[in-house]
């Protein structure tokens, strides 16, 4: 009997075009869904006759309750090598193999700078004004050269964002709970003495931390109150790192100059969500990982993972066993964990 594979959240309808699925075409029928299933009942019904599921990042949760409702499910392939919304114990108990793919840090680095530059120079407002025959020149841009970029997290993505800031002639400082002086020196940036000092002194703050117990709600009302009224905040990591109500209040009250956000507490954002109409906000629909090269990697390695599973030799199984602890390690381990976008 042929197997059935479902690709979730294929919003751009490119999953079967951007990669070569012919290696598994003889055994697998592929169906992609370009809409998001927002609740477990709807998702369970859509996947009732599915043997293989392909899921993007952490957009769809696979708790034990869902896995138990999918008796045909045998393989989950998730993009990236970390996924915190899959119940691995339940998957193992039900005979479901979970595999991952590689993921490039380049797209989120580039999007971070697209948001930061868009905010600094009022690109959207000015572009819309020009196209709509509005005022000629409405904003006065914020300079980058000589200004301070504060990075929360200096791992794989934060380190690359830092180097771009240095190329712009910015003073760059960084902070995280685990950031070492050696890591900061390796990248060529200052190690802020505290999170509070970084927030007080930065003209632009960009978040590059993984979401965990120590980072959830890291920027709440008290922390956002430390930002200069001329400062900008960019978050391409995880929405829950920043208190969303506090951020909305700061934007509406004009307590910060603006924010660039690519991640939200609910995705996709419902119609009428406050983030869709907040002032001083440049928002994108979680585009951090969305690029042609990254998608080619995701779906190309998905095909490879399916073929390997069918051959009885699964590749890139998740969760990846943790390496034995050897104390603090400089380099990307300088922040709590690699950021996923």
Protein backbone atom coordinates (compact mmCIF):
# COMPACT_ATOMS: atom_id res chain seq x y z
CA UNK A 1 0.00 0.00 0.00
CA UNK A 2 1.31 3.45 -0.90
CA UNK A 3 2.07 5.81 1.94
CA UNK A 4 0.47 9.21 2.29
CA UNK A 5 2.55 12.26 3.24
CA UNK A 6 1.09 15.59 4.39
CA UNK A 7 3.06 18.84 4.20
CA UNK A 8 1.68 21.36 6.68
CA UNK A 9 1.59 25.16 6.36
CA UNK A 10 2.77 25.24 2.75
CA UNK A 11 1.45 28.80 2.49
CA UNK A 12 3.33 29.62 -0.71
CA UNK A 13 2.53 26.21 -2.26
CA UNK A 14 6.19 25.56 -3.09
CA UNK A 15 7.03 22.40 -1.12
CA UNK A 16 6.64 20.02 -4.03
CA UNK A 17 8.27 22.41 -6.54
CA UNK A 18 11.35 23.63 -4.70
CA UNK A 19 12.73 20.13 -4.11
CA UNK A 20 12.92 16.92 -6.14
CA UNK A 21 10.48 14.40 -4.66
CA UNK A 22 11.11 11.76 -7.33
CA UNK A 23 13.24 9.55 -5.00
CA UNK A 24 10.08 8.70 -3.01
CA UNK A 25 7.45 9.10 -5.73
CA UNK A 26 7.20 5.36 -6.25
CA UNK A 27 6.07 4.76 -2.66
CA UNK A 28 4.62 8.01 -1.34
CA UNK A 29 1.73 10.27 -2.33
CA UNK A 30 2.26 13.86 -1.20
CA UNK A 31 -0.47 16.35 -0.34
CA UNK A 32 0.30 19.87 0.88
CA UNK A 33 -1.95 22.17 2.88
CA UNK A 34 -1.73 25.91 2.30
CA UNK A 35 -3.91 26.78 5.30
CA UNK A 36 -3.10 26.46 8.99
CA UNK A 37 -4.99 24.03 11.22
CA UNK A 38 -5.51 26.00 14.40
CA UNK A 39 -6.92 23.31 16.70
CA UNK A 40 -6.20 19.68 17.46
CA UNK A 41 -9.56 18.32 16.29
CA UNK A 42 -9.24 19.88 12.83
CA UNK A 43 -5.64 18.75 12.54
CA UNK A 44 -6.45 15.20 13.65
CA UNK A 45 -9.21 14.98 11.06
CA UNK A 46 -6.93 16.26 8.28
CA UNK A 47 -4.18 13.78 9.18
CA UNK A 48 -6.35 10.75 9.91
CA UNK A 49 -5.12 8.81 6.87
CA UNK A 50 -1.54 10.12 6.88
CA UNK A 51 1.62 8.07 7.44
CA UNK A 52 4.18 10.90 7.19
CA UNK A 53 3.90 14.52 8.32
CA UNK A 54 6.20 17.36 7.29
CA UNK A 55 6.00 20.36 9.61
CA UNK A 56 7.69 23.77 9.47
CA UNK A 57 9.65 24.85 12.52
CA UNK A 58 7.50 24.93 15.70
CA UNK A 59 4.30 26.22 14.12
CA UNK A 60 2.28 23.04 14.77
CA UNK A 61 2.36 21.26 18.13
CA UNK A 62 2.37 17.48 18.30
CA UNK A 63 1.36 16.65 21.88
CA UNK A 64 0.79 13.08 22.98
CA UNK A 65 -2.97 13.56 22.72
CA UNK A 66 -2.69 14.30 18.99
CA UNK A 67 -0.17 11.57 18.25
CA UNK A 68 -2.48 9.03 19.94
CA UNK A 69 -5.26 10.03 17.50
CA UNK A 70 -3.12 9.30 14.43
CA UNK A 71 -2.77 5.50 14.32
CA UNK A 72 -1.24 5.51 10.81
CA UNK A 73 1.43 8.07 11.62
CA UNK A 74 4.94 6.64 11.37
CA UNK A 75 7.25 9.58 10.58
CA UNK A 76 7.42 13.30 11.41
CA UNK A 77 9.97 15.43 9.58
CA UNK A 78 10.44 18.87 11.14
CA UNK A 79 12.54 21.62 9.58
CA UNK A 80 15.52 22.46 11.76
CA UNK A 81 17.31 20.31 14.32
CA UNK A 82 15.48 21.58 17.41
CA UNK A 83 11.74 21.39 18.01
CA UNK A 84 10.18 22.06 21.38
CA UNK A 85 6.53 21.34 20.49
CA UNK A 86 6.78 17.62 19.70
CA UNK A 87 6.15 15.09 22.47
CA UNK A 88 9.09 12.80 21.78
CA UNK A 89 8.14 10.30 24.48
CA UNK A 90 4.66 9.92 23.02
CA UNK A 91 6.11 9.60 19.53
CA UNK A 92 8.42 6.82 20.66
CA UNK A 93 5.61 5.07 22.54
CA UNK A 94 3.46 5.05 19.39
CA UNK A 95 6.28 3.97 17.07
CA UNK A 96 6.66 7.36 15.40
CA UNK A 97 10.14 8.37 14.22
CA UNK A 98 10.98 12.10 14.35
CA UNK A 99 13.65 13.55 12.05
CA UNK A 100 14.97 17.03 11.33
CA UNK A 101 16.77 18.99 8.64
CA UNK A 102 19.54 21.54 8.47
CA UNK A 103 18.60 25.23 8.71
CA UNK A 104 20.63 28.27 7.70
CA UNK A 105 21.16 31.24 9.99
CA UNK A 106 21.48 33.55 7.00
CA UNK A 107 17.77 34.34 6.39
CA UNK A 108 17.01 35.49 9.97
CA UNK A 109 20.18 37.59 10.04
CA UNK A 110 19.19 39.32 6.82
CA UNK A 111 15.58 39.83 7.95
CA UNK A 112 16.78 41.34 11.22
CA UNK A 113 18.62 44.00 9.28
CA UNK A 114 15.70 44.50 6.88
CA UNK A 115 13.49 45.30 9.88
CA UNK A 116 16.08 47.45 11.61
CA UNK A 117 16.84 49.49 8.50
CA UNK A 118 13.16 49.72 7.63
CA UNK A 119 12.46 51.20 11.05
CA UNK A 120 15.43 53.53 11.06
CA UNK A 121 14.65 55.08 7.69
CA UNK A 122 10.84 54.91 7.73
CA UNK A 123 10.85 52.81 4.57
CA UNK A 124 7.25 51.58 4.73
CA UNK A 125 5.75 54.94 5.65
CA UNK A 126 7.75 56.79 3.00
CA UNK A 127 7.14 54.15 0.33
CA UNK A 128 3.40 54.12 0.98
CA UNK A 129 3.34 57.91 0.94
CA UNK A 130 5.09 58.07 -2.42
CA UNK A 131 2.82 55.44 -4.01
CA UNK A 132 -0.27 57.12 -2.59
CA UNK A 133 0.73 60.62 -3.73
CA UNK A 134 1.15 61.61 -0.10
CA UNK A 135 3.61 64.10 1.42
CA UNK A 136 7.11 64.19 -0.06
CA UNK A 137 9.41 63.20 2.84
CA UNK A 138 7.52 62.58 6.07
CA UNK A 139 10.19 61.21 8.38
CA UNK A 140 13.70 62.07 9.56
CA UNK A 141 15.78 58.90 9.54
CA UNK A 142 17.74 57.58 12.50
CA UNK A 143 21.46 57.18 11.83
CA UNK A 144 23.22 53.86 12.45
CA UNK A 145 26.85 54.99 12.30
CA UNK A 146 28.05 55.86 15.78
CA UNK A 147 24.89 54.58 17.46
CA UNK A 148 24.72 51.64 19.88
CA UNK A 149 23.33 48.25 18.88
CA UNK A 150 22.45 46.08 21.88
CA UNK A 151 22.11 42.35 21.26
CA UNK A 152 20.31 40.00 23.61
CA UNK A 153 22.13 36.81 22.66
CA UNK A 154 25.40 36.39 20.80
CA UNK A 155 25.06 32.89 19.43
CA UNK A 156 25.02 31.68 15.85
CA UNK A 157 22.60 34.37 14.65
CA UNK A 158 23.42 37.15 17.11
CA UNK A 159 27.11 36.93 16.25
CA UNK A 160 26.43 37.48 12.56
CA UNK A 161 24.05 40.36 13.29
CA UNK A 162 26.82 41.91 15.40
CA UNK A 163 29.33 41.81 12.57
CA UNK A 164 26.95 43.66 10.26
CA UNK A 165 26.46 46.31 12.94
CA UNK A 166 30.20 46.73 13.22
CA UNK A 167 30.42 47.14 9.43
CA UNK A 168 27.89 49.99 9.71
CA UNK A 169 30.21 51.68 12.20
CA UNK A 170 27.98 50.98 15.20
CA UNK A 171 29.10 50.38 18.74
CA UNK A 172 27.86 46.87 19.52
CA UNK A 173 27.26 45.43 22.98
CA UNK A 174 25.75 42.08 23.92
CA UNK A 175 24.31 40.30 26.93
CA UNK A 176 22.88 36.92 27.83
CA UNK A 177 22.89 34.82 30.98
CA UNK A 178 25.72 32.65 29.68
CA UNK A 179 27.67 35.10 27.56
CA UNK A 180 31.41 34.86 28.21
CA UNK A 181 33.97 37.61 27.82
CA UNK A 182 35.86 35.32 25.44
CA UNK A 183 32.87 35.01 23.13
CA UNK A 184 32.30 38.77 23.09
CA UNK A 185 35.97 39.37 22.29
CA UNK A 186 35.86 36.73 19.54
CA UNK A 187 33.05 38.61 17.79
CA UNK A 188 34.63 41.99 18.52
CA UNK A 189 31.84 43.45 20.66
CA UNK A 190 31.46 44.73 24.20
CA UNK A 191 30.02 42.46 26.88
CA UNK A 192 27.35 44.49 28.67
CA UNK A 193 27.62 44.29 32.47
CA UNK A 194 23.90 43.59 32.77
CA UNK A 195 20.71 43.28 30.78
CA UNK A 196 19.50 46.52 32.35
CA UNK A 197 22.60 48.45 31.32
CA UNK A 198 22.30 47.19 27.75
CA UNK A 199 18.68 48.32 27.56
CA UNK A 200 19.45 51.73 29.05
CA UNK A 201 22.28 52.52 26.65
CA UNK A 202 21.24 50.94 23.33
CA UNK A 203 19.71 52.88 20.46
CA UNK A 204 18.66 49.63 18.78
CA UNK A 205 17.97 46.39 20.67
CA UNK A 206 17.71 43.08 18.82
CA UNK A 207 16.65 39.76 20.38
CA UNK A 208 18.54 36.58 19.46
CA UNK A 209 17.80 34.11 22.25
CA UNK A 210 16.15 30.72 22.24
CA UNK A 211 12.87 30.50 24.16
CA UNK A 212 13.18 28.68 27.48
CA UNK A 213 12.28 29.05 31.12
CA UNK A 214 15.00 31.66 31.65
CA UNK A 215 14.08 33.75 28.62
CA UNK A 216 10.27 33.61 28.65
CA UNK A 217 9.08 37.12 29.51
CA UNK A 218 12.67 38.36 29.69
CA UNK A 219 11.56 41.79 28.50
CA UNK A 220 8.56 42.81 30.56
CA UNK A 221 7.12 46.21 31.51
CA UNK A 222 10.06 47.09 33.78
CA UNK A 223 12.64 46.19 31.15
CA UNK A 224 10.87 48.01 28.30
CA UNK A 225 10.64 51.08 30.52
CA UNK A 226 14.45 51.21 30.54
CA UNK A 227 14.62 51.81 26.78
CA UNK A 228 15.24 55.32 25.51
CA UNK A 229 12.19 57.00 23.93
CA UNK A 230 14.31 57.17 20.75
CA UNK A 231 15.20 53.45 20.85
CA UNK A 232 13.97 50.70 18.52
CA UNK A 233 13.35 47.05 19.44
CA UNK A 234 13.64 44.18 16.95
CA UNK A 235 12.50 40.62 17.69
CA UNK A 236 12.97 37.85 15.12
CA UNK A 237 13.40 35.08 17.73
CA UNK A 238 10.30 34.13 19.74
CA UNK A 239 7.34 36.31 20.72
CA UNK A 240 7.18 35.04 24.31
CA UNK A 241 10.62 36.48 25.10
CA UNK A 242 8.97 39.92 25.02
CA UNK A 243 5.81 40.61 27.04
CA UNK A 244 3.37 41.30 24.22
CA UNK A 245 0.95 43.46 26.22
CA UNK A 246 3.82 45.54 27.55
CA UNK A 247 5.21 46.00 24.04
CA UNK A 248 1.82 47.09 22.69
CA UNK A 249 1.46 49.58 25.55
CA UNK A 250 4.92 51.03 24.87
CA UNK A 251 4.10 51.44 21.18
CA UNK A 252 0.69 53.02 21.74
CA UNK A 253 2.03 55.40 24.38
CA UNK A 254 5.07 56.36 22.30
CA UNK A 255 7.52 55.30 25.00
CA UNK A 256 9.83 53.82 22.33
CA UNK A 257 10.43 55.01 18.78
CA UNK A 258 9.29 51.75 17.23
CA UNK A 259 9.57 47.98 17.00
CA UNK A 260 10.24 45.47 14.25
CA UNK A 261 8.58 42.12 14.92
CA UNK A 262 8.53 38.87 12.96
CA UNK A 263 7.12 36.55 15.66
CA UNK A 264 3.78 36.54 17.45
CA UNK A 265 1.97 34.84 20.31
CA UNK A 266 -0.52 33.38 17.83
CA UNK A 267 0.50 32.39 14.31
CA UNK A 268 -0.95 33.09 11.84
CA UNK A 269 -2.26 36.27 13.44
CA UNK A 270 -6.07 36.35 13.56
CA UNK A 271 -7.87 39.16 11.80
CA UNK A 272 -8.24 42.09 14.17
CA UNK A 273 -5.31 41.08 16.38
CA UNK A 274 -3.82 44.20 18.08
CA UNK A 275 -0.45 43.57 16.45
CA UNK A 276 -2.00 44.12 13.03
CA UNK A 277 -2.78 47.77 13.75
CA UNK A 278 -0.30 48.88 16.43
CA UNK A 279 1.41 52.23 15.77
CA UNK A 280 5.18 52.48 15.35
CA UNK A 281 5.30 48.77 14.46
CA UNK A 282 6.95 47.23 11.40
CA UNK A 283 5.67 43.65 11.37
CA UNK A 284 6.27 40.69 9.04
CA UNK A 285 4.50 37.27 9.08
CA UNK A 286 7.34 35.14 10.52
CA UNK A 287 9.59 35.39 7.49
CA UNK A 288 12.78 34.76 9.44
CA UNK A 289 13.43 31.33 7.93
CA UNK A 290 11.52 31.88 4.66
CA UNK A 291 13.98 32.07 1.78
CA UNK A 292 14.40 30.05 -1.39
CA UNK A 293 17.72 28.53 -0.31
CA UNK A 294 16.42 27.60 3.13
CA UNK A 295 13.26 26.04 1.72
CA UNK A 296 15.35 24.06 -0.75
CA UNK A 297 17.31 22.70 2.21
CA UNK A 298 14.20 21.98 4.28
CA UNK A 299 12.29 20.12 1.62
CA UNK A 300 15.31 18.57 -0.08
CA UNK A 301 16.42 17.04 3.21
CA UNK A 302 12.82 16.09 3.98
CA UNK A 303 12.80 13.91 0.87
CA UNK A 304 16.14 12.47 1.95
CA UNK A 305 14.74 11.74 5.43
CA UNK A 306 11.68 9.99 3.99
CA UNK A 307 13.81 7.90 1.65
CA UNK A 308 16.16 6.95 4.49
CA UNK A 309 13.22 5.98 6.71
CA UNK A 310 11.74 3.81 3.96
CA UNK A 311 15.13 2.13 3.61
CA UNK A 312 15.16 1.37 7.33
CA UNK A 313 17.97 3.82 8.21
CA UNK A 314 16.47 7.09 9.50
CA UNK A 315 18.75 10.15 9.38
CA UNK A 316 18.95 13.22 11.66
CA UNK A 317 16.68 11.74 14.29
CA UNK A 318 15.34 14.15 16.94
CA UNK A 319 15.86 14.92 19.72
CA UNK A 320 19.61 15.02 19.20
CA UNK A 321 21.34 13.55 22.28
CA UNK A 322 22.99 16.27 24.36
CA UNK A 323 26.78 16.26 24.34
CA UNK A 324 28.48 15.48 27.68
CA UNK A 325 28.94 18.64 29.72
CA UNK A 326 32.50 19.96 29.71
CA UNK A 327 31.90 23.33 31.30
CA UNK A 328 31.52 26.70 29.54
CA UNK A 329 32.49 26.62 25.88
CA UNK A 330 33.28 29.83 23.98
CA UNK A 331 31.78 30.39 20.56
CA UNK A 332 28.12 29.94 19.69
CA UNK A 333 27.52 28.45 23.15
CA UNK A 334 27.96 31.98 24.47
CA UNK A 335 24.19 32.42 24.52
CA UNK A 336 21.72 29.98 26.05
CA UNK A 337 21.09 28.06 22.85
CA UNK A 338 21.03 28.62 19.09
CA UNK A 339 18.17 30.86 18.11
CA UNK A 340 15.50 29.38 15.84
CA UNK A 341 13.62 31.66 13.47
